Every structure is written in C-alpha cells, then in structure tokens.
Coordinates of C-alpha atoms in Angstrom, one line a residue:
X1 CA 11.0 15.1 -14.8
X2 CA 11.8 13.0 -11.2
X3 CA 8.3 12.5 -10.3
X4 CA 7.7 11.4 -14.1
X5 CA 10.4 9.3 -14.6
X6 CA 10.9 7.9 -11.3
X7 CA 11.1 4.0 -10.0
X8 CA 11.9 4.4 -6.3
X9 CA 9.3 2.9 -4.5
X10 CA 8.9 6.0 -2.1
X11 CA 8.5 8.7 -5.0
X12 CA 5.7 6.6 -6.1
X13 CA 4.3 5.8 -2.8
X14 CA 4.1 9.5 -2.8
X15 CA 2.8 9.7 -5.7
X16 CA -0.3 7.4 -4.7
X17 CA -0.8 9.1 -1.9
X18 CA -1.5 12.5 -3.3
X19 CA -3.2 11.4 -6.3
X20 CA -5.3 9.2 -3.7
X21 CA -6.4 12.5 -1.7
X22 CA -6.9 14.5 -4.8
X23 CA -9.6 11.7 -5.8
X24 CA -10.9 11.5 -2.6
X25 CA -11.7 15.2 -2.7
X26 CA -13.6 15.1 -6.0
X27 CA -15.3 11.9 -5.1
X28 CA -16.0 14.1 -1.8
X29 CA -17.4 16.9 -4.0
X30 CA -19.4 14.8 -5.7
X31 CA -21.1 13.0 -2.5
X32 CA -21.8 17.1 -1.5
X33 CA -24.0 17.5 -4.3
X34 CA -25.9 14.1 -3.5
X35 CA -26.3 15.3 0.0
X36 CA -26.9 18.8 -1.0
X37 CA -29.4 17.6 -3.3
X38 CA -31.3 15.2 -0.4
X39 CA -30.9 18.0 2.4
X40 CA -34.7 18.5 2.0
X41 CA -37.7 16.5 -0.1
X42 CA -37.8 18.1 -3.8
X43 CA -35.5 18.8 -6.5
X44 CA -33.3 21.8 -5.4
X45 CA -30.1 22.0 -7.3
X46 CA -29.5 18.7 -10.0
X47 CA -32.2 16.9 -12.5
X48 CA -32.3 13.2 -11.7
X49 CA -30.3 12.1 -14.8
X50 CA -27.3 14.0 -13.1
X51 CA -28.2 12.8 -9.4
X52 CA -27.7 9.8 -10.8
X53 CA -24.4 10.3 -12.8
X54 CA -22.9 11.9 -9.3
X55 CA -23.7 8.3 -7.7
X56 CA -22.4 6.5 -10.0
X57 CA -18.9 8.6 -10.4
X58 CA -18.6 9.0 -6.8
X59 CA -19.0 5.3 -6.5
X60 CA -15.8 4.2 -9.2
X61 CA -13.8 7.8 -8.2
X62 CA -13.7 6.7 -4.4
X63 CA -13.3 2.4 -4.8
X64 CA -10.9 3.1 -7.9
X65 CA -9.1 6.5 -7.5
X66 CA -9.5 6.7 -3.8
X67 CA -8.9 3.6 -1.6
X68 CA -7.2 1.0 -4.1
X69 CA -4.5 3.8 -4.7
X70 CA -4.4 5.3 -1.4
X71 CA -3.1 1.2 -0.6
X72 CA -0.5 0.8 -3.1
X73 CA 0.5 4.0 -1.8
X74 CA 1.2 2.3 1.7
X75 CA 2.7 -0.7 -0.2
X76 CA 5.1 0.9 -2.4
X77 CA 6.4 3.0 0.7
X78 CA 6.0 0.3 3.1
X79 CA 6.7 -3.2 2.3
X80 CA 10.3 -2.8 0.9
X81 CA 11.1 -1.0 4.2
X82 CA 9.3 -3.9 6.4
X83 CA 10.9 -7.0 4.4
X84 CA 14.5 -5.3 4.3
X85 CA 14.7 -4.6 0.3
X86 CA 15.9 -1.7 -1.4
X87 CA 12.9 -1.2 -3.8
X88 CA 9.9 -3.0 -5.1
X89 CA 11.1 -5.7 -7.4
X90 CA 9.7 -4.6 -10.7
X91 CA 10.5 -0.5 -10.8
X92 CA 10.0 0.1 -14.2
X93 CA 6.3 -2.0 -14.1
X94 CA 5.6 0.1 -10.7
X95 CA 6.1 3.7 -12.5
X96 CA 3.8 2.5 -15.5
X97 CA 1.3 1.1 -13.0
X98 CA 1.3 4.7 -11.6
X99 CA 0.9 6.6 -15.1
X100 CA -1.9 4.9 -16.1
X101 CA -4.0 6.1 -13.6
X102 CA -3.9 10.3 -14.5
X103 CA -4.9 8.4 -17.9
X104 CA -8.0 6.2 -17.0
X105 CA -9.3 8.7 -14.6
X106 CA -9.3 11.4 -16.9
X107 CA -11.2 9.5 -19.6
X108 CA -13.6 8.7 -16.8
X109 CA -14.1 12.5 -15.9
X110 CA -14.3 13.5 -19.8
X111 CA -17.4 11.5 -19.7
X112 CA -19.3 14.4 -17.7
X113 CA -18.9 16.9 -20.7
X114 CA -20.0 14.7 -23.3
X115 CA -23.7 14.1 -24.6
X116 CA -25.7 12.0 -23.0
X117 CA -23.1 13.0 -19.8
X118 CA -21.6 10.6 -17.4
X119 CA -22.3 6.6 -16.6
X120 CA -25.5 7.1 -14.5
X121 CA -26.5 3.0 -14.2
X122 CA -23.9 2.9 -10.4
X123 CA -21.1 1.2 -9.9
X124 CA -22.7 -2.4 -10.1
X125 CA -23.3 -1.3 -14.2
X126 CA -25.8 -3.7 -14.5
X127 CA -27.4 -4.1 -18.5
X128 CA -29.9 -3.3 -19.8
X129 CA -29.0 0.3 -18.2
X130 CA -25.4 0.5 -18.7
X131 CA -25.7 -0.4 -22.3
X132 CA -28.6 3.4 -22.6
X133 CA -25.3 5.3 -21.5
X134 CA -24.6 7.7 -24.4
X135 CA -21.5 8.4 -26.2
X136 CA -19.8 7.8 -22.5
X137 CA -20.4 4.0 -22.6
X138 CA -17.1 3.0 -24.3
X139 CA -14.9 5.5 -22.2
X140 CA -16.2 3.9 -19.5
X141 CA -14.9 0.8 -20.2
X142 CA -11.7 1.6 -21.4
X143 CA -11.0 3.3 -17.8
X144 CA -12.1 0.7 -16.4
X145 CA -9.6 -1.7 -18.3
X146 CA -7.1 0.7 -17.7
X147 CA -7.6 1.0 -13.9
X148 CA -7.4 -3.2 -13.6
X149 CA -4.1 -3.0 -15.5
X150 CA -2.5 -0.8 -12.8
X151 CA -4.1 -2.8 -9.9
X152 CA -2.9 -5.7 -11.8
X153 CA 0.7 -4.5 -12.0
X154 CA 1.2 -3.2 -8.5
X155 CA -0.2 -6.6 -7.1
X156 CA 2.1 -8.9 -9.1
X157 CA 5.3 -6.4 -7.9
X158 CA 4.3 -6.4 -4.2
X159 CA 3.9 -10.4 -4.6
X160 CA 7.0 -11.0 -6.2
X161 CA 8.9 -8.4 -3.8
X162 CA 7.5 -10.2 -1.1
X163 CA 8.7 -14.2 -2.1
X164 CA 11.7 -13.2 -4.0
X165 CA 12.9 -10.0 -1.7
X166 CA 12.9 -10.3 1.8
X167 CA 16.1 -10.2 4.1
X168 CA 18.0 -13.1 5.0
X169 CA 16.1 -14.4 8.4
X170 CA 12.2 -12.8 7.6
X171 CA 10.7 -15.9 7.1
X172 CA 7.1 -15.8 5.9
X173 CA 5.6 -16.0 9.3
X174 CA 8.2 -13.6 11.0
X175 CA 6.5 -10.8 8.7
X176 CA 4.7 -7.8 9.8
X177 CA 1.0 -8.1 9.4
X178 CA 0.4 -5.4 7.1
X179 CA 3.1 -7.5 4.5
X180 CA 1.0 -10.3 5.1
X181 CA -2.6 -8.6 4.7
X182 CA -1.2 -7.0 1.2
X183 CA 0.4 -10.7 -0.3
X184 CA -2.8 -11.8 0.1
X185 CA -4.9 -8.9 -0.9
X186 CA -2.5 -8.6 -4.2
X187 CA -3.7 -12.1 -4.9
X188 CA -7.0 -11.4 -4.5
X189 CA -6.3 -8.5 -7.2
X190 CA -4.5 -11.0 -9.9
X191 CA -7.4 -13.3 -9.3
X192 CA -10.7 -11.2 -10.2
X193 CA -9.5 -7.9 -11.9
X194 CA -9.3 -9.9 -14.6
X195 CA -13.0 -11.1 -14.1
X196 CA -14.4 -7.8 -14.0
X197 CA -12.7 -6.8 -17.4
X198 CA -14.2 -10.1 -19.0
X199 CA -17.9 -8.5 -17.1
X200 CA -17.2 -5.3 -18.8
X201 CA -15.7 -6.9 -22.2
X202 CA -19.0 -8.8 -22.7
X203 CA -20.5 -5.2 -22.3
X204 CA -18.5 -3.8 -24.8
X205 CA -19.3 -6.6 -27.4
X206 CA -23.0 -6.3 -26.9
X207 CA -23.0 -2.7 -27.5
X208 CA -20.9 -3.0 -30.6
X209 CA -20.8 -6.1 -31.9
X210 CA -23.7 -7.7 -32.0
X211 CA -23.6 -10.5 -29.4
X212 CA -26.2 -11.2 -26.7
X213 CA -24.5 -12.1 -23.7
X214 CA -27.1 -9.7 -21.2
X215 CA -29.3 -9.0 -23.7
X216 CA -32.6 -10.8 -23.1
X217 CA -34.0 -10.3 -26.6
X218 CA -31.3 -12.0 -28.4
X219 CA -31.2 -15.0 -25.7
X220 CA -29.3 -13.4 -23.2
X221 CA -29.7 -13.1 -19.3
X222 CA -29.1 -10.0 -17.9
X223 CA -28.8 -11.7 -14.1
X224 CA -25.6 -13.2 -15.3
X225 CA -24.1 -10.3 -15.0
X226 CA -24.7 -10.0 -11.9
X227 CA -22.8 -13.0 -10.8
X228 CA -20.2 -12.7 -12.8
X229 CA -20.0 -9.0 -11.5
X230 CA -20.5 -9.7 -7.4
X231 CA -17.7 -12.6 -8.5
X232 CA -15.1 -9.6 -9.1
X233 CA -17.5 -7.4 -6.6
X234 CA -17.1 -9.2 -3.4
X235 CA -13.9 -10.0 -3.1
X236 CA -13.7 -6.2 -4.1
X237 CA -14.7 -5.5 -0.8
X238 CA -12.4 -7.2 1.0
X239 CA -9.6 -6.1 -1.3
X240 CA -10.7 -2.7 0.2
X241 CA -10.6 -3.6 3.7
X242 CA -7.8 -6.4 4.3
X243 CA -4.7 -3.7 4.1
X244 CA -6.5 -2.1 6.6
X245 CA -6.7 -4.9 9.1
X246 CA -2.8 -5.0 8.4
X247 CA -2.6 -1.5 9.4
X248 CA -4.7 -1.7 12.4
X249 CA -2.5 -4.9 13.7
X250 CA 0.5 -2.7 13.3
X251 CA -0.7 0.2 14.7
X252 CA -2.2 -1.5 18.4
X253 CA 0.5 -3.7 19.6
X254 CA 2.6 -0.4 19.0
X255 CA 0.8 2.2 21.5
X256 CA -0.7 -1.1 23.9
X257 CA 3.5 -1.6 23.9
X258 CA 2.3 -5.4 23.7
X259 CA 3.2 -8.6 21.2
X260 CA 0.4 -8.4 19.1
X261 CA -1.9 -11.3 20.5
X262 CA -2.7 -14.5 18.4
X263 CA -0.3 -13.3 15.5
X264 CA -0.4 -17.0 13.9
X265 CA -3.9 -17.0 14.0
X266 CA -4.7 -13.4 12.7
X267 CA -2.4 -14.5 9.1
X268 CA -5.0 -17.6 8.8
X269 CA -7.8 -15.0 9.8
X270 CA -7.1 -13.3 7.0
X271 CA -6.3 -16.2 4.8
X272 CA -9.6 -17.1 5.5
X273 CA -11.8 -14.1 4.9
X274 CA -9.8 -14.3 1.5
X275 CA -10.4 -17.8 0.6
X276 CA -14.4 -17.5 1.7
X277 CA -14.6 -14.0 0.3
X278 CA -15.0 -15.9 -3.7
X279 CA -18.0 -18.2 -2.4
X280 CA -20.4 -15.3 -1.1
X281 CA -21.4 -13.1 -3.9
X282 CA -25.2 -14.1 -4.8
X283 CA -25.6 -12.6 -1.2
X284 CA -26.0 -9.4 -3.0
X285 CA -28.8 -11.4 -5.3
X286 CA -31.1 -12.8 -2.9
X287 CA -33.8 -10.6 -4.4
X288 CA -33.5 -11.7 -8.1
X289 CA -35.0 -15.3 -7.6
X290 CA -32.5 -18.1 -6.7
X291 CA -33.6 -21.7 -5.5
X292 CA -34.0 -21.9 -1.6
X293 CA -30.9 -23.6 -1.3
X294 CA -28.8 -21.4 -2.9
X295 CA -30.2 -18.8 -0.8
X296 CA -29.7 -20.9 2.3
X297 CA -26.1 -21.1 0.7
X298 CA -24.9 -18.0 0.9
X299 CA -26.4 -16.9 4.0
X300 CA -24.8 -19.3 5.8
X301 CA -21.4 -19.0 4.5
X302 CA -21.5 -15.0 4.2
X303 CA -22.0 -15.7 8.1
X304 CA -19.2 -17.4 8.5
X305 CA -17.1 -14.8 7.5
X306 CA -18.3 -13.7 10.7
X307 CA -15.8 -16.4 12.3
X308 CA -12.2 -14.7 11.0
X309 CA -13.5 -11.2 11.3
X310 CA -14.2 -11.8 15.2
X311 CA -10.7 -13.7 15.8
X312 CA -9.5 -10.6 14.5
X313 CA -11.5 -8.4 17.0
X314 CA -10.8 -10.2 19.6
X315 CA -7.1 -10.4 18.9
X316 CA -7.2 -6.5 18.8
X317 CA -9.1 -6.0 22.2
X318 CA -7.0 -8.5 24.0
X319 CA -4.1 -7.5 23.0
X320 CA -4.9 -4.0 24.4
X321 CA -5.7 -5.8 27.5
X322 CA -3.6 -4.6 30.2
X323 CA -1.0 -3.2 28.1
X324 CA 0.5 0.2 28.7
X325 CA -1.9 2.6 26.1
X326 CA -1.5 5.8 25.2
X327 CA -3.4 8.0 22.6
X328 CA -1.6 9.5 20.0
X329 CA -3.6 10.0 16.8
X330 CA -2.6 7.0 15.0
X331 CA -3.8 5.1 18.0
X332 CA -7.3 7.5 18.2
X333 CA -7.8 6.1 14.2
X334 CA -7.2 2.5 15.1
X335 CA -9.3 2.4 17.5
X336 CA -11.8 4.2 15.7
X337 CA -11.8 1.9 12.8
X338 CA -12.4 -1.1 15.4
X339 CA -15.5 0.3 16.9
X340 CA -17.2 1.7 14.0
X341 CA -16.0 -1.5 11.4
X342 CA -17.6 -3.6 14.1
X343 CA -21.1 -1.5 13.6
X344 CA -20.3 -1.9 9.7
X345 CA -19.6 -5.2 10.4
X346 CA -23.0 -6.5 12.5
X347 CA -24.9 -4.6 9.6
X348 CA -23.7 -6.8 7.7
X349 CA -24.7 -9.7 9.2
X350 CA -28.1 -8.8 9.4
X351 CA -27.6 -8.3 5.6
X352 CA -26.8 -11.5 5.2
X353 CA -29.6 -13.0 6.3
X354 CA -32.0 -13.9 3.0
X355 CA -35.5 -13.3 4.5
X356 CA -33.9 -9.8 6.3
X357 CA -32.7 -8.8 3.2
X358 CA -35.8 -8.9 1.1
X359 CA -36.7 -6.0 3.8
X360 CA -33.5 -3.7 3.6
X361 CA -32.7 -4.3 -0.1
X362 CA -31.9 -1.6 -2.3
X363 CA -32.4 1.0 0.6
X364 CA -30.7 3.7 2.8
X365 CA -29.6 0.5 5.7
X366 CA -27.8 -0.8 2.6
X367 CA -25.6 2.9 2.3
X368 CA -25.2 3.1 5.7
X369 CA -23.5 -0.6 6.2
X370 CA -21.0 -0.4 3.0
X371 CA -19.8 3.2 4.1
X372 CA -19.1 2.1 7.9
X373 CA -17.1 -0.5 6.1
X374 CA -15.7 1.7 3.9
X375 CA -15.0 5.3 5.8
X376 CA -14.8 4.8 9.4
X377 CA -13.2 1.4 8.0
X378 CA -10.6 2.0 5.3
X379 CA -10.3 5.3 4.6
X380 CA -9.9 5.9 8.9
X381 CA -6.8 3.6 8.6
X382 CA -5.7 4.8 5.6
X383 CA -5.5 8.3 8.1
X384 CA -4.2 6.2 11.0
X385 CA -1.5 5.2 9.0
X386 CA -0.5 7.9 7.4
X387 CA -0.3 9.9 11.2
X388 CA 2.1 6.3 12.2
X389 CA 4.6 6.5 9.0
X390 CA 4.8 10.2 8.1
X391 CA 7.5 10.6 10.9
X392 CA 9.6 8.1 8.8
X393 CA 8.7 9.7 5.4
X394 CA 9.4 13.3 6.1
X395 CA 11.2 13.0 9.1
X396 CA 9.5 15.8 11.1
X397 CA 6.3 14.8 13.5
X398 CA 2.8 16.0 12.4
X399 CA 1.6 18.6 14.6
X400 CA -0.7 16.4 17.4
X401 CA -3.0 18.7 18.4
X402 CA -4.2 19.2 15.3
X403 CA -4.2 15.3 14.8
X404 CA -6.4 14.8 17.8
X405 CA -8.6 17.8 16.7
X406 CA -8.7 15.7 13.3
X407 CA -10.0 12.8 14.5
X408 CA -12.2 13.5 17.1
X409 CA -14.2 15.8 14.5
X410 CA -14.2 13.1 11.7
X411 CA -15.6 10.6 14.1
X412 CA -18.5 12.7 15.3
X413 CA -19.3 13.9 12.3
X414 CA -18.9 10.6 10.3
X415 CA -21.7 8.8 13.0
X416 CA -23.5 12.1 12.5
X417 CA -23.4 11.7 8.4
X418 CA -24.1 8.2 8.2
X419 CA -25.8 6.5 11.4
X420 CA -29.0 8.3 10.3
X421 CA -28.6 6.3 7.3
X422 CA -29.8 2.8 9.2
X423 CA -33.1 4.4 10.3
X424 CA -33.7 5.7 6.8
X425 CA -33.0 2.4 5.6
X426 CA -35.3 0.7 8.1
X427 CA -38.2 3.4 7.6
X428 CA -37.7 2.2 3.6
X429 CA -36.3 4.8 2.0
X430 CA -34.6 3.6 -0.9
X431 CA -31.2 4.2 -2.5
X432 CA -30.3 6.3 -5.4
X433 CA -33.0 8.8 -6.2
X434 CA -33.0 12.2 -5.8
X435 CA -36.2 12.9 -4.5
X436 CA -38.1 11.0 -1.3
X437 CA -41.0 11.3 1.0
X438 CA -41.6 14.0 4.0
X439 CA -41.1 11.7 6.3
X440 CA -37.9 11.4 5.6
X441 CA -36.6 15.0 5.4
X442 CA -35.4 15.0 9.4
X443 CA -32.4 12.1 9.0
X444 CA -31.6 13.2 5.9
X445 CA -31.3 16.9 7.0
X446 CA -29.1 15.4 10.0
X447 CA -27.2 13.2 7.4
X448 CA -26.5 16.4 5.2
X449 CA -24.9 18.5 7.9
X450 CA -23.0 15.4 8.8
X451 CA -21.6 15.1 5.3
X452 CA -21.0 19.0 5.0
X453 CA -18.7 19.1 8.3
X454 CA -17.0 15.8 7.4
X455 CA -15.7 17.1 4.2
X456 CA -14.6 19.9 5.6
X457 CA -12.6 19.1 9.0
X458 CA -10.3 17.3 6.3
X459 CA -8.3 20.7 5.4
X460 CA -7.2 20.0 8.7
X461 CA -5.2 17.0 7.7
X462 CA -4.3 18.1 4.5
X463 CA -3.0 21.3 6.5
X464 CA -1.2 19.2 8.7
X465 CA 0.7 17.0 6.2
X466 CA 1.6 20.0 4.0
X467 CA 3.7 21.1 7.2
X468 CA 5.5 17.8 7.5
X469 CA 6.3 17.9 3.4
X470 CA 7.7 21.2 4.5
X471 CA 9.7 19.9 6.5
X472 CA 7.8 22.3 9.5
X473 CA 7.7 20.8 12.9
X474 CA 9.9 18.7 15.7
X475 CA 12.8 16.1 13.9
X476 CA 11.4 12.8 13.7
X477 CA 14.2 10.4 15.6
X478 CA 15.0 7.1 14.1
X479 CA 11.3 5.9 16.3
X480 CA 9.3 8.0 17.2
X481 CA 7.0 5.7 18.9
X482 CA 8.5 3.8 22.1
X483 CA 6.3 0.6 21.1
X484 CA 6.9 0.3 17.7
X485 CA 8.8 -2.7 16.1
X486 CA 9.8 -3.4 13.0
X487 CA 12.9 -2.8 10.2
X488 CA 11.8 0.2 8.8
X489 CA 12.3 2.1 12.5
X490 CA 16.1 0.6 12.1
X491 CA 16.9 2.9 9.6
X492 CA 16.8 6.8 10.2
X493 CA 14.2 9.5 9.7
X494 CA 13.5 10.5 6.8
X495 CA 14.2 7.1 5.4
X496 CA 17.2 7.2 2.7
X497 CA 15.9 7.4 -0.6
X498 CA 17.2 3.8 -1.2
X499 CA 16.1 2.2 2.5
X500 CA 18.6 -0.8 2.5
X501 CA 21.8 -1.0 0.0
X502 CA 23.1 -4.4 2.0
X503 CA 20.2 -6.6 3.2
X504 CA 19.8 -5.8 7.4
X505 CA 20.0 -8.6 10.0
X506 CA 16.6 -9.4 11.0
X507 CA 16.8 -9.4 14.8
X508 CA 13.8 -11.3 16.5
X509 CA 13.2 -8.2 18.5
X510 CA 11.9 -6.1 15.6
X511 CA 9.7 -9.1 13.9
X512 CA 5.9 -8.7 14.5
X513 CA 5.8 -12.4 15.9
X514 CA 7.9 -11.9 18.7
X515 CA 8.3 -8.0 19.4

C-alpha cells in the first residue's frame, strides 16, 4: 500500500516516471502500426477507420500520458531538492493528481473495444468529426477532463512550493534554471487547461444537449473551435518543451564545468516564449480564411518567438565555448536535443510564414517539424535527465557504455525515422491517411525502418535503469559529476527519503547564477 498511499515527492516522482515510460511504450506501439501500415503504398495490415484511431490515440497517449507526466515526474523529484524543502507543498493534492491518471487513461484505452472503436478525428478534435465518434465520444471527454485536473493540481503544488518553500537565501533569481523553466511552465498549465476543458465542454453540450456552439446548421461555427483549441494548443507546445530547456541549462554548464552563460537573460528568455506563446495560435489556421492582416499578424509574431529561442541557443553554445567538456551520456542527450531542436526549430519558422504554409499544410513537412520538436526535443532531455539524476535517485551509476550505446543509436535512428519526413512533406504527401502514392513508397520505407529500430534500441535504457533500481552497478558518491552545482548534490546518494528536515544554507557556490 506505499506506492498507493504515498505523499513523498520522490515515491511519486517515481511513480511519474514509470507510468510516463509505460505510456510511452503503448503510444510507441501504436506509432508501429502507423508505420507498419505506410512501409509500402496499399493497405496491408489496418482499415483506414483504425489507421486513423491509432493517430489519434498515439497523439493524446504520447502529449498526455507520455511527456506532461514524464515532467511532473522531474518536478516532484527535483524541485524540492533544488529549492532546499522537504516535500512539495501540497502532498495529499500531489498523490491524487497521480491517481487520476491510471483512471483517465484507462477510460481513454476502453474506447478501442467499444463500438464504433476509438476517437479517430486526431488530437486537434475538430467538430463536425469529433462529434461522428460513436459510443467513445463521451469517454473521451471525461479523460480528457480528468487528465487537466491532474495537470492542474501538479502545477498549482510546484507553484506554491516554489513561492512559499524555498530555503532561506534562494532568492527567485539565485534558482536553478530547471525551477524557473517549471514556475513558469506550471503557470502556463493553470492558465489554459482550463480553456481546453471549456473546448471540449462545448463538445459535450452539442452532442447531448442540444446547443450549437460548432454546429453550423444550428448557427454555429465550426472554425471557432479552432481558436479556442490552438488557444489551449499552442501554449501546449511550449508547455511540452520549456522543462526541457531547464534541463538542458542544467545539464551544459555541468560537463562544459562553466557558469552557465547569460543566466539573467535565459529566465526572461523563457518568460518570454511564455508570454508570446498565447498570441500565436491562428498560425495553425492560416488555411481556413482569415483577413490579410491577421495573417500578417501571426506570422510576424510566431517569428518572433524566433528571438528568445535563439538567446537561448546561443547562451548554450557559448557557454560550451572554451569550457572543459567531456561526454558522458547526459551530456551526448543535451547536446543532441540542441542540434536536432534547432532543425525542429528552423522548420518552424518556415511554418510560420503564411504564403509557405498554404504549401506544407496538412502534410508529412508538418509531422516531421512537431516530432523534432517533440522527440529529439523533449523526450531526448527527458533521457538526458534521467542519465544526470538517477545517480542521486538510486545512488548507483547507470552503466555508461550502454548509455553511450543508447544514444548514439536513438540519434541515428531518430534522423533516419523522421528526416525523410521533410521531403515527403515537400513532395506533398499529406498527413494522416493510410494509403499514398508510389512515389512515395522509398522515404516512407526509410522512415519505417527508422521507426522500427528506434523503438527498439529503448530496451536498452529501460535495461539500464532496471539495474540502477536494483541497486546493480558502482555507488553513486554524494556528486557524481565534478561540474555539477546545485543543493540536491549537498545531500548524499541515494537522496534521504525526506531530502532536508532543517532548511540548508544556500552557499553562492551551489546557485545556478554564480556556480
């Protein structure tokens, strides 16, 4: 009954984590058959209907399941450690936050045995479609309500650990980056969950109740959906990716044994993104018919999102510049997160300009540029931290060679799976079917492959952390890693199950400002 009842913020950190990885691998599964399915033109193994239920439950299992949990993992393990608090602020709110989850997501995978199957309208949900779904329709949105209840509780406990919790000494701007990338993403959470359950409501009452919100024939407008969707669905994405610039700040200035450079301006970087992240959605809606000023709009300021995202860049290179590098496997993942987030990232760009994306809309380039965000981007600093902390969790190191090994295979293979993807994209193939012309079948036969090996040269991590949980491999000491700074290498290895019974004394030397 521990890992039931439990309120320590590492039990549930843990908890996170492996839920996070065992949604990860049915979201993986589920991206097999789509690429099993597109290995060659024709339909080989699924019927469209369930093509299209495997996109659309890959989609929520892997944004929902996978990354948002595999975060709050990091949080709940992480940020009590780096402020100097014994535990999260609300323990009893944090266990329930957990809990729901098993709940939600098990509603959500009931759908695929009943009639009329799964959701098969994608993530987006847009009406009239979402409303056809059969007798899945109102599970759908219950787990979705359910799975904004737990984002919404584990943001509002690492915001008020944060302000209310922190040592004597750790100002806000003495804080570790990854504190300061998760305040801000948690506010991002409290401010459009709630939209999206409003989108989804409105749904629900159409279907049910009679009202017309998105339904055209009884006055309704189906396109406003969509902004009140990309309203939640934007700064979504950032929500996905700003813990992982926090992860990537920590991780550099650790194996370049260098002060993280510009840290000031890297907390207003991402203050920034934040803030412009709400006034960019309709860039996703430059093909349903808006004014040319709105278009002109939101190209320009989805563009200057460009600005923060490239102080942050540059911040990382420089302050690997000169500084005394080695490469351990955390390091390998950081570093492959900036390379390939920067392709995701230029991708985008050319997304974001309106006459551009009248060409790549709705096709493969589209794929391609959200999952360099979102693989070689979150999830590869999701690994990288994982490789940096599990020291400090279990308080053995990971074997290294097979981190290395890890790696090095996921980042060939990931450019293998998905780099195809641009030239489909460009060639016009579009995006969720089943089926697609000849001259398509050699980068989608490349892409396949790619997706096949990826999945599979994960074992080797899984593998690798199961020893550690063991408790197999070298003791951990108190910091493993010569450049690292911060309060949670103070402490021991494994970290005692409550981190800090007396607040510690914040010496400047272990503050990310002035390591």
């Amino acid at each position: 009954m521990r890992w039931v009842m439990t309120t320590n913020h590492k039990d549930l950190g843990t908890l996170y984590l492996v839920w996070a990885f065992t949604m990860f691998f049915v979201g993986g599964l589920m991206s097999l058959v789509i690429r099993g399915e597109l290995f060659e033109p024709g339909l080989q193994f699924v019927d469209p209907e369930f093509f299209n239920q495997m996109t659309t439950m890959h989609a929520l299992i892997m944004i929902f399941g996978g990354v948002m949990p595999a975060f709050t993992g990091l949080a709940n393990w992480m940020v009590p450690m780096m402020v100097g608090c014994s535990d999260l602020a609300l323990p009893r709110v944090n266990n329930w936050g957990f809990w729901i989850l098993p709940f939600a997501f098990g509603m959500l995978l009931s759908t695929l045995f009943m009639d009329g199957g799964a959701p098969a309208s994608g993530w987006t949900m847009y009406p009239p479609l979402v409303l056809q779904t059969g007798e899945a329709f109102p599970f759908l949105i219950f787990s979705i309500h359910l799975m904004g209840i737990s984002s919404i509780t584990g943001a509002i406990n690492v915001v008020v650990t944060i302000l209310n919790m922190r040592a004597p000494g750790m100002t806000l701007l003495k804080m570790p980056l990854f504190v300061w990338t998760w305040l801000i993403t948690a506010y991002l959470l409290i401010a459009v969950m709630p939209v999206l359950a409003g989108a989804v409501t409105m749904l629900l009452t159409d279907r049910y109740f009679g009202t017309s919100f998105f339904t055209a024939s009884g006055g309704g407008d189906p396109v406003m959906f969509q902004h009140i969707f990309w309203f939640f669905g934007h700064p979504e994405v950032y929500i996905l990716i700003l813990p992982a610039f926090g992860i990537v700040s920590t991780i550099i200035p650790t194996f370049a044994r260098k002060t993280l450079f510009g840290y000031a301006s890297m907390v207003y970087a991402t203050a920034a993104i934040a803030f412009l992240s709400f006034i960019v959605w309709a860039h996703h809606m430059f093909t349903v018919g808006m004014p040319l000023a709105g278009e002109l709009f939101f190209m320009f300021s989805t563009m200057l999102i460009a600005v923060p995202t490239g102080v942050k860049v540059f911040n990382w290179i420089a302050t690997m510049w000169r500084g005394s590098m080695t490469f351990e496997t955390p390091m390998l993942f950081a570093l492959g997160f900036v390379f390939l987030f920067t392709i995701g990232g230029f991708s985008g760009l050319m997304l974001a300009i309106a006459p551009a994306d009248f060409q790549y809309h709705d096709t493969y380039f589209v794929v391609a540029h959200f999952h360099y965000v979102l693989v070689p981007g979150a999830v590869f600093a999701i690994l990288g931290a994982i490789y940096y902390w599990i020291p400090k969790w279990t308080g053995v190191m990971y074997n290294e060679k097979l981190g290395q090994f890890h790696f090095w295979w996921s980042a060939i293979w990931i450019n293998v799976l998905f780099f195809p993807q641009h030239f489909l994209g460009l060639a016009g193939m579009p995006r969720r079917i089943p089926d697609y012309a000849v001259q398509f079948t050699d980068f989608n036969v490349i892409s396949s492959i790619g997706a096949f090996a990826f999945f599979i040269g994960q074992f080797v991590f899984i593998w690798n952390m199961i020893q550690c949980m063991r408790g197999v491999g070298e003791p951990a000491p108190a910091r493993p890693w010569e450049g690292a700074h911060g309060l949670e290498w103070t402490v021991p290895s494994p970290a005692p199950y409550h981190t800090f019974e007396e607040p510690p004394v914040v010496d400047d030397k272990e503050v990310a400002a002035h390591a």
